[in-house]
Amino acid sequence: ASHPAGLALVDERDRMGNSAGDEGDPVELADARTATFPDGKLIVSSTPTKGNADVEKHPETGIEHWKIADEAESPIWRLWQEGTRFEGAWPCPHCRDDFVPRFRNLQWPEGSSPAQALRDARLICPSNGCVIEDTDKTKMNERGLYLAPGQRVVDGEVVGDIPESDCWSYWVSGLCSPWRSFGARARSFLAAHASGDSDRIQAVVNTGFGELFAVRGDAPEWQAVAALRQPYEAATVPEGAILLTCAVDVQKNRLVYSVRAWGWDYESWVVEHDEMWGGR
């Protein structure tokens, strides 16, 4: 803490706590070491850990990018979002469209064992569904470029404005690794999934793909839930109800309440919901 530095390096940020002892965020402390250097630099790197991030297609380029994740637990992911948000992109060897490879683009035959996935896993181009073999990876890596949201590749050159930020941030998928095949990544995931160990699955998603991990339940499709609806009148207790509960949300100027009837096996009905307004 007492040594100034022109270059400070923080490795594996997500393995650190939120505070270095009682002094606060370790990245801010490292950045303070560069304060006496006009051109001081801070470099932070890490495998991301927990969080939930979706993708969205850019309206002008058509390239899918990570959406801003408001509730990402991973410190490195939050730092990356504060910067230019460059993502490692490949040109598809078939349609030539540029895309950012992610776990969601990796496919294997339904019902495959880990051994089968090792042999049969392929990458699917998100633009046109082209099937990409692992043998294409070397050439794609040679032609790969980093793209920020809104940028595209024209004649081998990146065009488009870089998002305004004093922090240059980069993300690249583990699928780009020349040392692990698409099949090896798929095998590791299926083996971890078969174990039922969420910690093992997280390790594969984080280290194998460089992506955030979130525990997700097996939620049914909304159409299946909607099909279970039954007609009944409001403010009446349906047949089969054995218990009534009332939940109240206390607001500054009103009470928001909901009365629900419960039956066997968690079956339930909304009997009444409304607001009771009061004075200040």
mmCIF file of C-alpha atoms in Angstrom:
data_model
loop_
_atom_site.group_PDB
_atom_site.id
_atom_site.type_symbol
_atom_site.label_atom_id
_atom_site.label_comp_id
_atom_site.label_asym_id
_atom_site.label_seq_id
_atom_site.Cartn_x
_atom_site.Cartn_y
_atom_site.Cartn_z
ATOM 1 C CA ALA A 1 0.000 0.000 0.000
ATOM 2 C CA SER A 2 2.938 2.357 0.454
ATOM 3 C CA HIS A 3 4.494 1.845 -2.988
ATOM 4 C CA PRO A 4 3.486 3.998 -5.989
ATOM 5 C CA ALA A 5 3.448 2.190 -9.327
ATOM 6 C CA GLY A 6 3.114 3.169 -12.956
ATOM 7 C CA LEU A 7 1.457 -0.175 -13.706
ATOM 8 C CA ALA A 8 -0.715 -2.079 -11.237
ATOM 9 C CA LEU A 9 -2.002 -5.586 -11.987
ATOM 10 C CA VAL A 10 -4.960 -7.252 -10.262
ATOM 11 C CA ASP A 11 -5.374 -10.905 -11.240
ATOM 12 C CA GLU A 12 -8.430 -13.098 -10.551
ATOM 13 C CA ARG A 13 -10.492 -10.285 -9.063
ATOM 14 C CA ASP A 14 -13.477 -12.554 -8.421
ATOM 15 C CA ARG A 15 -11.455 -14.709 -6.028
ATOM 16 C CA MET A 16 -10.934 -11.730 -3.741
ATOM 17 C CA GLY A 17 -13.336 -10.420 -1.147
ATOM 18 C CA ASN A 18 -15.215 -7.150 -1.486
ATOM 19 C CA SER A 19 -12.763 -5.482 0.870
ATOM 20 C CA ALA A 20 -9.017 -5.748 1.452
ATOM 21 C CA GLY A 21 -9.118 -6.014 5.205
ATOM 22 C CA ASP A 22 -10.902 -2.886 6.400
ATOM 23 C CA GLU A 23 -9.608 -0.682 3.583
ATOM 24 C CA GLY A 24 -12.271 -1.206 0.923
ATOM 25 C CA ASP A 25 -12.379 -2.442 -2.654
ATOM 26 C CA PRO A 26 -9.030 -3.972 -3.745
ATOM 27 C CA VAL A 27 -9.301 -2.565 -7.268
ATOM 28 C CA GLU A 28 -9.736 0.986 -5.981
ATOM 29 C CA LEU A 29 -6.769 0.492 -3.659
ATOM 30 C CA ALA A 30 -4.631 -0.759 -6.551
ATOM 31 C CA ASP A 31 -5.728 2.169 -8.719
ATOM 32 C CA ALA A 32 -4.634 4.580 -5.973
ATOM 33 C CA ARG A 33 -1.060 3.277 -6.345
ATOM 34 C CA THR A 34 -0.927 4.807 -9.868
ATOM 35 C CA ALA A 35 -2.090 8.277 -8.796
ATOM 36 C CA THR A 36 1.407 9.837 -8.889
ATOM 37 C CA PHE A 37 1.992 8.724 -12.493
ATOM 38 C CA PRO A 38 0.351 10.856 -15.249
ATOM 39 C CA ASP A 39 0.129 7.807 -17.498
ATOM 40 C CA GLY A 40 -0.472 5.235 -14.741
ATOM 41 C CA LYS A 41 -2.310 2.099 -15.814
ATOM 42 C CA LEU A 42 -4.406 -0.440 -13.931
ATOM 43 C CA ILE A 43 -5.065 -3.864 -15.468
ATOM 44 C CA VAL A 44 -7.685 -6.140 -13.904
ATOM 45 C CA SER A 45 -8.336 -9.686 -15.128
ATOM 46 C CA SER A 46 -10.451 -12.545 -13.878
ATOM 47 C CA THR A 47 -12.708 -15.451 -14.682
ATOM 48 C CA PRO A 48 -16.291 -14.263 -14.010
ATOM 49 C CA THR A 49 -18.361 -16.066 -11.396
ATOM 50 C CA LYS A 50 -22.038 -15.616 -10.522
ATOM 51 C CA GLY A 51 -24.759 -13.602 -12.174
ATOM 52 C CA ASN A 52 -27.367 -13.700 -14.890
ATOM 53 C CA ALA A 53 -26.694 -12.079 -18.261
ATOM 54 C CA ASP A 54 -28.814 -12.287 -21.398
ATOM 55 C CA VAL A 55 -27.926 -11.315 -24.946
ATOM 56 C CA GLU A 56 -29.555 -8.837 -27.286
ATOM 57 C CA LYS A 57 -29.160 -8.250 -30.998
ATOM 58 C CA HIS A 58 -27.868 -4.830 -31.942
ATOM 59 C CA PRO A 59 -30.501 -3.081 -34.095
ATOM 60 C CA GLU A 60 -27.963 -1.793 -36.640
ATOM 61 C CA THR A 61 -25.301 -4.495 -36.886
ATOM 62 C CA GLY A 62 -27.438 -7.549 -36.118
ATOM 63 C CA ILE A 63 -24.632 -8.896 -33.889
ATOM 64 C CA GLU A 64 -25.635 -10.323 -30.512
ATOM 65 C CA HIS A 65 -23.974 -8.742 -27.469
ATOM 66 C CA TRP A 66 -24.294 -9.211 -23.736
ATOM 67 C CA LYS A 67 -27.005 -7.038 -22.215
ATOM 68 C CA ILE A 68 -26.145 -4.955 -19.156
ATOM 69 C CA ALA A 69 -26.734 -7.231 -16.149
ATOM 70 C CA ASP A 70 -28.048 -5.076 -13.323
ATOM 71 C CA GLU A 71 -27.758 -7.836 -10.726
ATOM 72 C CA ALA A 72 -24.448 -9.463 -11.667
ATOM 73 C CA GLU A 73 -22.639 -10.620 -8.536
ATOM 74 C CA SER A 74 -19.318 -11.030 -10.333
ATOM 75 C CA PRO A 75 -17.014 -8.051 -9.622
ATOM 76 C CA ILE A 76 -15.079 -8.467 -12.878
ATOM 77 C CA TRP A 77 -18.305 -8.578 -14.889
ATOM 78 C CA ARG A 78 -19.468 -5.337 -13.294
ATOM 79 C CA LEU A 79 -16.117 -3.733 -14.101
ATOM 80 C CA TRP A 80 -16.311 -4.974 -17.686
ATOM 81 C CA GLN A 81 -19.760 -3.412 -18.077
ATOM 82 C CA GLU A 82 -18.367 -0.041 -16.979
ATOM 83 C CA GLY A 83 -15.920 -0.051 -19.875
ATOM 84 C CA THR A 84 -16.044 -0.289 -23.660
ATOM 85 C CA ARG A 85 -17.538 -3.837 -23.581
ATOM 86 C CA PHE A 86 -15.450 -5.338 -26.372
ATOM 87 C CA GLU A 87 -16.301 -8.982 -27.158
ATOM 88 C CA GLY A 88 -14.200 -11.449 -29.117
ATOM 89 C CA ALA A 89 -15.935 -12.101 -32.465
ATOM 90 C CA TRP A 90 -15.404 -14.593 -35.283
ATOM 91 C CA PRO A 91 -16.326 -14.575 -38.972
ATOM 92 C CA CYS A 92 -18.446 -17.618 -39.808
ATOM 93 C CA PRO A 93 -16.418 -19.803 -42.221
ATOM 94 C CA HIS A 94 -19.558 -20.406 -44.311
ATOM 95 C CA CYS A 95 -21.777 -17.289 -44.447
ATOM 96 C CA ARG A 96 -18.953 -14.890 -43.434
ATOM 97 C CA ASP A 97 -21.184 -13.072 -40.941
ATOM 98 C CA ASP A 98 -19.378 -11.994 -37.787
ATOM 99 C CA PHE A 99 -20.676 -13.333 -34.481
ATOM 100 C CA VAL A 100 -19.658 -13.621 -30.834
ATOM 101 C CA PRO A 101 -19.378 -17.314 -29.814
ATOM 102 C CA ARG A 102 -21.140 -18.309 -26.581
ATOM 103 C CA PHE A 103 -22.190 -21.451 -24.766
ATOM 104 C CA ARG A 104 -25.696 -21.108 -26.217
ATOM 105 C CA ASN A 105 -24.227 -21.636 -29.724
ATOM 106 C CA LEU A 106 -22.718 -25.012 -28.791
ATOM 107 C CA GLN A 107 -24.935 -27.963 -29.757
ATOM 108 C CA TRP A 108 -24.815 -31.749 -29.608
ATOM 109 C CA PRO A 109 -27.341 -34.462 -30.525
ATOM 110 C CA GLU A 110 -30.213 -34.731 -28.056
ATOM 111 C CA GLY A 111 -29.644 -37.383 -25.427
ATOM 112 C CA SER A 112 -25.880 -37.518 -26.011
ATOM 113 C CA SER A 113 -23.597 -38.939 -23.369
ATOM 114 C CA PRO A 114 -20.463 -36.943 -22.494
ATOM 115 C CA ALA A 115 -18.438 -39.287 -24.718
ATOM 116 C CA GLN A 116 -20.831 -38.776 -27.626
ATOM 117 C CA ALA A 117 -20.792 -35.006 -27.157
ATOM 118 C CA LEU A 118 -17.006 -35.066 -27.274
ATOM 119 C CA ARG A 119 -17.260 -36.539 -30.751
ATOM 120 C CA ASP A 120 -20.371 -34.852 -32.150
ATOM 121 C CA ALA A 121 -20.585 -31.341 -30.644
ATOM 122 C CA ARG A 122 -20.592 -28.515 -33.151
ATOM 123 C CA LEU A 123 -20.906 -24.731 -33.035
ATOM 124 C CA ILE A 124 -23.964 -23.193 -34.715
ATOM 125 C CA CYS A 125 -23.678 -19.786 -36.370
ATOM 126 C CA PRO A 126 -26.376 -17.559 -34.808
ATOM 127 C CA SER A 127 -26.836 -15.624 -38.066
ATOM 128 C CA ASN A 128 -27.752 -18.387 -40.499
ATOM 129 C CA GLY A 129 -27.501 -21.672 -38.608
ATOM 130 C CA CYS A 130 -24.283 -22.755 -40.306
ATOM 131 C CA VAL A 131 -22.611 -25.796 -38.721
ATOM 132 C CA ILE A 132 -19.050 -24.948 -37.689
ATOM 133 C CA GLU A 133 -16.482 -27.689 -37.097
ATOM 134 C CA ASP A 134 -13.640 -27.542 -34.615
ATOM 135 C CA THR A 135 -11.230 -27.671 -37.554
ATOM 136 C CA ASP A 136 -12.469 -24.195 -38.536
ATOM 137 C CA LYS A 137 -11.300 -22.680 -35.257
ATOM 138 C CA THR A 138 -7.707 -21.891 -36.264
ATOM 139 C CA LYS A 139 -8.716 -19.767 -39.240
ATOM 140 C CA MET A 140 -11.499 -18.087 -37.284
ATOM 141 C CA ASN A 141 -9.070 -17.164 -34.514
ATOM 142 C CA GLU A 142 -6.663 -15.740 -37.089
ATOM 143 C CA ARG A 143 -9.422 -13.494 -38.443
ATOM 144 C CA GLY A 144 -11.125 -12.766 -35.131
ATOM 145 C CA LEU A 145 -11.545 -9.214 -33.879
ATOM 146 C CA TYR A 146 -12.932 -7.470 -30.806
ATOM 147 C CA LEU A 147 -16.229 -5.670 -31.362
ATOM 148 C CA ALA A 148 -18.087 -3.280 -29.069
ATOM 149 C CA PRO A 149 -21.865 -2.841 -29.399
ATOM 150 C CA GLY A 150 -22.549 -0.914 -32.604
ATOM 151 C CA GLN A 151 -19.335 -1.920 -34.349
ATOM 152 C CA ARG A 152 -19.040 -4.189 -37.388
ATOM 153 C CA VAL A 153 -16.295 -5.523 -39.664
ATOM 154 C CA VAL A 154 -16.012 -4.127 -43.209
ATOM 155 C CA ASP A 155 -13.289 -5.472 -45.514
ATOM 156 C CA GLY A 156 -11.406 -6.832 -42.528
ATOM 157 C CA GLU A 157 -11.468 -3.547 -40.617
ATOM 158 C CA VAL A 158 -13.551 -2.634 -37.567
ATOM 159 C CA VAL A 159 -15.824 0.340 -38.189
ATOM 160 C CA GLY A 160 -18.133 2.140 -35.793
ATOM 161 C CA ASP A 161 -17.745 4.289 -32.725
ATOM 162 C CA ILE A 162 -16.258 2.956 -29.519
ATOM 163 C CA PRO A 163 -18.519 3.528 -26.485
ATOM 164 C CA GLU A 164 -17.295 6.523 -24.490
ATOM 165 C CA SER A 165 -15.303 5.302 -21.496
ATOM 166 C CA ASP A 166 -11.867 5.744 -19.971
ATOM 167 C CA CYS A 167 -11.789 1.983 -19.322
ATOM 168 C CA TRP A 168 -11.088 -0.443 -22.155
ATOM 169 C CA SER A 169 -12.749 -3.726 -21.298
ATOM 170 C CA TYR A 170 -12.596 -7.051 -23.137
ATOM 171 C CA TRP A 171 -14.428 -10.372 -22.904
ATOM 172 C CA VAL A 172 -13.671 -13.529 -24.868
ATOM 173 C CA SER A 173 -15.340 -16.930 -24.788
ATOM 174 C CA GLY A 174 -13.503 -20.071 -23.721
ATOM 175 C CA LEU A 175 -14.755 -21.594 -26.980
ATOM 176 C CA CYS A 176 -11.995 -19.615 -28.691
ATOM 177 C CA SER A 177 -9.293 -21.559 -26.851
ATOM 178 C CA PRO A 178 -7.016 -23.428 -29.278
ATOM 179 C CA TRP A 179 -6.293 -26.027 -26.581
ATOM 180 C CA ARG A 180 -9.860 -27.257 -25.993
ATOM 181 C CA SER A 181 -12.176 -28.516 -28.716
ATOM 182 C CA PHE A 182 -15.898 -27.785 -28.930
ATOM 183 C CA GLY A 183 -16.468 -31.423 -28.023
ATOM 184 C CA ALA A 184 -14.279 -31.190 -24.936
ATOM 185 C CA ARG A 185 -16.290 -28.214 -23.696
ATOM 186 C CA ALA A 186 -19.557 -30.058 -24.299
ATOM 187 C CA ARG A 187 -18.285 -33.203 -22.578
ATOM 188 C CA SER A 188 -17.232 -31.266 -19.484
ATOM 189 C CA PHE A 189 -20.621 -29.584 -19.225
ATOM 190 C CA LEU A 190 -22.661 -32.771 -19.660
ATOM 191 C CA ALA A 191 -20.519 -34.652 -17.148
ATOM 192 C CA ALA A 192 -20.944 -31.842 -14.615
ATOM 193 C CA HIS A 193 -24.677 -31.640 -15.284
ATOM 194 C CA ALA A 194 -25.069 -35.396 -14.818
ATOM 195 C CA SER A 195 -23.356 -35.148 -11.432
ATOM 196 C CA GLY A 196 -26.055 -32.771 -10.172
ATOM 197 C CA ASP A 197 -23.357 -30.744 -8.403
ATOM 198 C CA SER A 198 -24.077 -27.037 -8.994
ATOM 199 C CA ASP A 199 -20.549 -26.065 -7.891
ATOM 200 C CA ARG A 200 -19.088 -28.338 -10.548
ATOM 201 C CA ILE A 201 -21.441 -26.953 -13.188
ATOM 202 C CA GLN A 202 -20.487 -23.411 -12.202
ATOM 203 C CA ALA A 203 -16.789 -24.217 -12.567
ATOM 204 C CA VAL A 204 -17.376 -25.482 -16.109
ATOM 205 C CA VAL A 205 -19.500 -22.490 -17.136
ATOM 206 C CA ASN A 206 -17.084 -19.977 -15.579
ATOM 207 C CA THR A 207 -13.735 -21.444 -16.578
ATOM 208 C CA GLY A 208 -14.741 -23.320 -19.724
ATOM 209 C CA PHE A 209 -16.833 -20.605 -21.349
ATOM 210 C CA GLY A 210 -15.969 -17.425 -19.437
ATOM 211 C CA GLU A 211 -19.654 -16.819 -18.709
ATOM 212 C CA LEU A 212 -21.692 -16.002 -15.637
ATOM 213 C CA PHE A 213 -23.399 -18.810 -13.758
ATOM 214 C CA ALA A 214 -26.879 -18.651 -12.269
ATOM 215 C CA VAL A 215 -28.928 -21.436 -10.704
ATOM 216 C CA ARG A 216 -32.102 -21.826 -12.735
ATOM 217 C CA GLY A 217 -35.163 -23.883 -11.936
ATOM 218 C CA ASP A 218 -37.095 -26.050 -14.349
ATOM 219 C CA ALA A 219 -39.855 -23.521 -15.002
ATOM 220 C CA PRO A 220 -42.622 -24.707 -17.340
ATOM 221 C CA GLU A 221 -43.590 -22.785 -20.453
ATOM 222 C CA TRP A 222 -46.172 -20.075 -19.782
ATOM 223 C CA GLN A 223 -48.653 -21.716 -22.166
ATOM 224 C CA ALA A 224 -48.685 -24.865 -20.004
ATOM 225 C CA VAL A 225 -49.403 -22.782 -16.900
ATOM 226 C CA ALA A 226 -52.100 -20.738 -18.641
ATOM 227 C CA ALA A 227 -53.859 -23.923 -19.765
ATOM 228 C CA LEU A 228 -54.517 -24.799 -16.101
ATOM 229 C CA ARG A 229 -56.685 -21.734 -15.500
ATOM 230 C CA GLN A 230 -60.246 -22.355 -14.299
ATOM 231 C CA PRO A 231 -63.241 -19.979 -14.311
ATOM 232 C CA TYR A 232 -64.510 -18.720 -10.946
ATOM 233 C CA GLU A 233 -66.095 -15.548 -9.616
ATOM 234 C CA ALA A 234 -64.104 -12.870 -7.831
ATOM 235 C CA ALA A 235 -64.674 -12.431 -4.079
ATOM 236 C CA THR A 236 -65.877 -16.045 -3.754
ATOM 237 C CA VAL A 237 -64.065 -19.008 -2.254
ATOM 238 C CA PRO A 238 -63.718 -21.710 -4.937
ATOM 239 C CA GLU A 239 -64.664 -25.312 -4.258
ATOM 240 C CA GLY A 240 -61.659 -27.227 -3.013
ATOM 241 C CA ALA A 241 -60.223 -24.385 -0.947
ATOM 242 C CA ILE A 242 -59.266 -25.354 2.607
ATOM 243 C CA LEU A 243 -57.375 -22.251 3.758
ATOM 244 C CA LEU A 244 -57.448 -18.489 3.215
ATOM 245 C CA THR A 245 -54.464 -16.176 3.603
ATOM 246 C CA CYS A 246 -54.177 -12.432 3.294
ATOM 247 C CA ALA A 247 -50.918 -10.653 2.432
ATOM 248 C CA VAL A 248 -50.616 -6.909 2.997
ATOM 249 C CA ASP A 249 -47.973 -4.570 1.567
ATOM 250 C CA VAL A 250 -47.828 -1.445 3.748
ATOM 251 C CA GLN A 251 -47.184 1.671 1.679
ATOM 252 C CA LYS A 252 -46.897 5.286 2.827
ATOM 253 C CA ASN A 253 -50.471 6.198 1.918
ATOM 254 C CA ARG A 254 -52.258 2.895 1.341
ATOM 255 C CA LEU A 255 -52.445 -0.802 2.120
ATOM 256 C CA VAL A 256 -52.139 -3.147 -0.859
ATOM 257 C CA TYR A 257 -53.647 -6.513 -0.039
ATOM 258 C CA SER A 258 -54.331 -9.864 -1.691
ATOM 259 C CA VAL A 259 -56.552 -12.659 -0.373
ATOM 260 C CA ARG A 260 -55.674 -16.105 -1.698
ATOM 261 C CA ALA A 261 -57.409 -19.451 -1.228
ATOM 262 C CA TRP A 262 -55.321 -22.619 -0.971
ATOM 263 C CA GLY A 263 -56.149 -26.227 -1.765
ATOM 264 C CA TRP A 264 -54.228 -29.478 -1.745
ATOM 265 C CA ASP A 265 -50.872 -29.806 -3.525
ATOM 266 C CA TYR A 266 -50.294 -26.023 -3.585
ATOM 267 C CA GLU A 267 -53.334 -25.304 -5.768
ATOM 268 C CA SER A 268 -54.429 -21.707 -5.167
ATOM 269 C CA TRP A 269 -56.848 -19.015 -6.291
ATOM 270 C CA VAL A 270 -56.803 -15.227 -5.963
ATOM 271 C CA VAL A 271 -60.046 -14.411 -4.178
ATOM 272 C CA GLU A 272 -59.641 -10.661 -3.945
ATOM 273 C CA HIS A 273 -56.952 -8.025 -4.358
ATOM 274 C CA ASP A 274 -57.274 -4.297 -3.946
ATOM 275 C CA GLU A 275 -55.875 -1.180 -2.264
ATOM 276 C CA MET A 276 -57.111 0.573 0.888
ATOM 277 C CA TRP A 277 -56.237 4.259 0.781
ATOM 278 C CA GLY A 278 -55.731 6.337 3.901
ATOM 279 C CA GLY A 279 -54.761 9.858 4.925
ATOM 280 C CA ARG A 280 -51.263 11.049 5.658
#
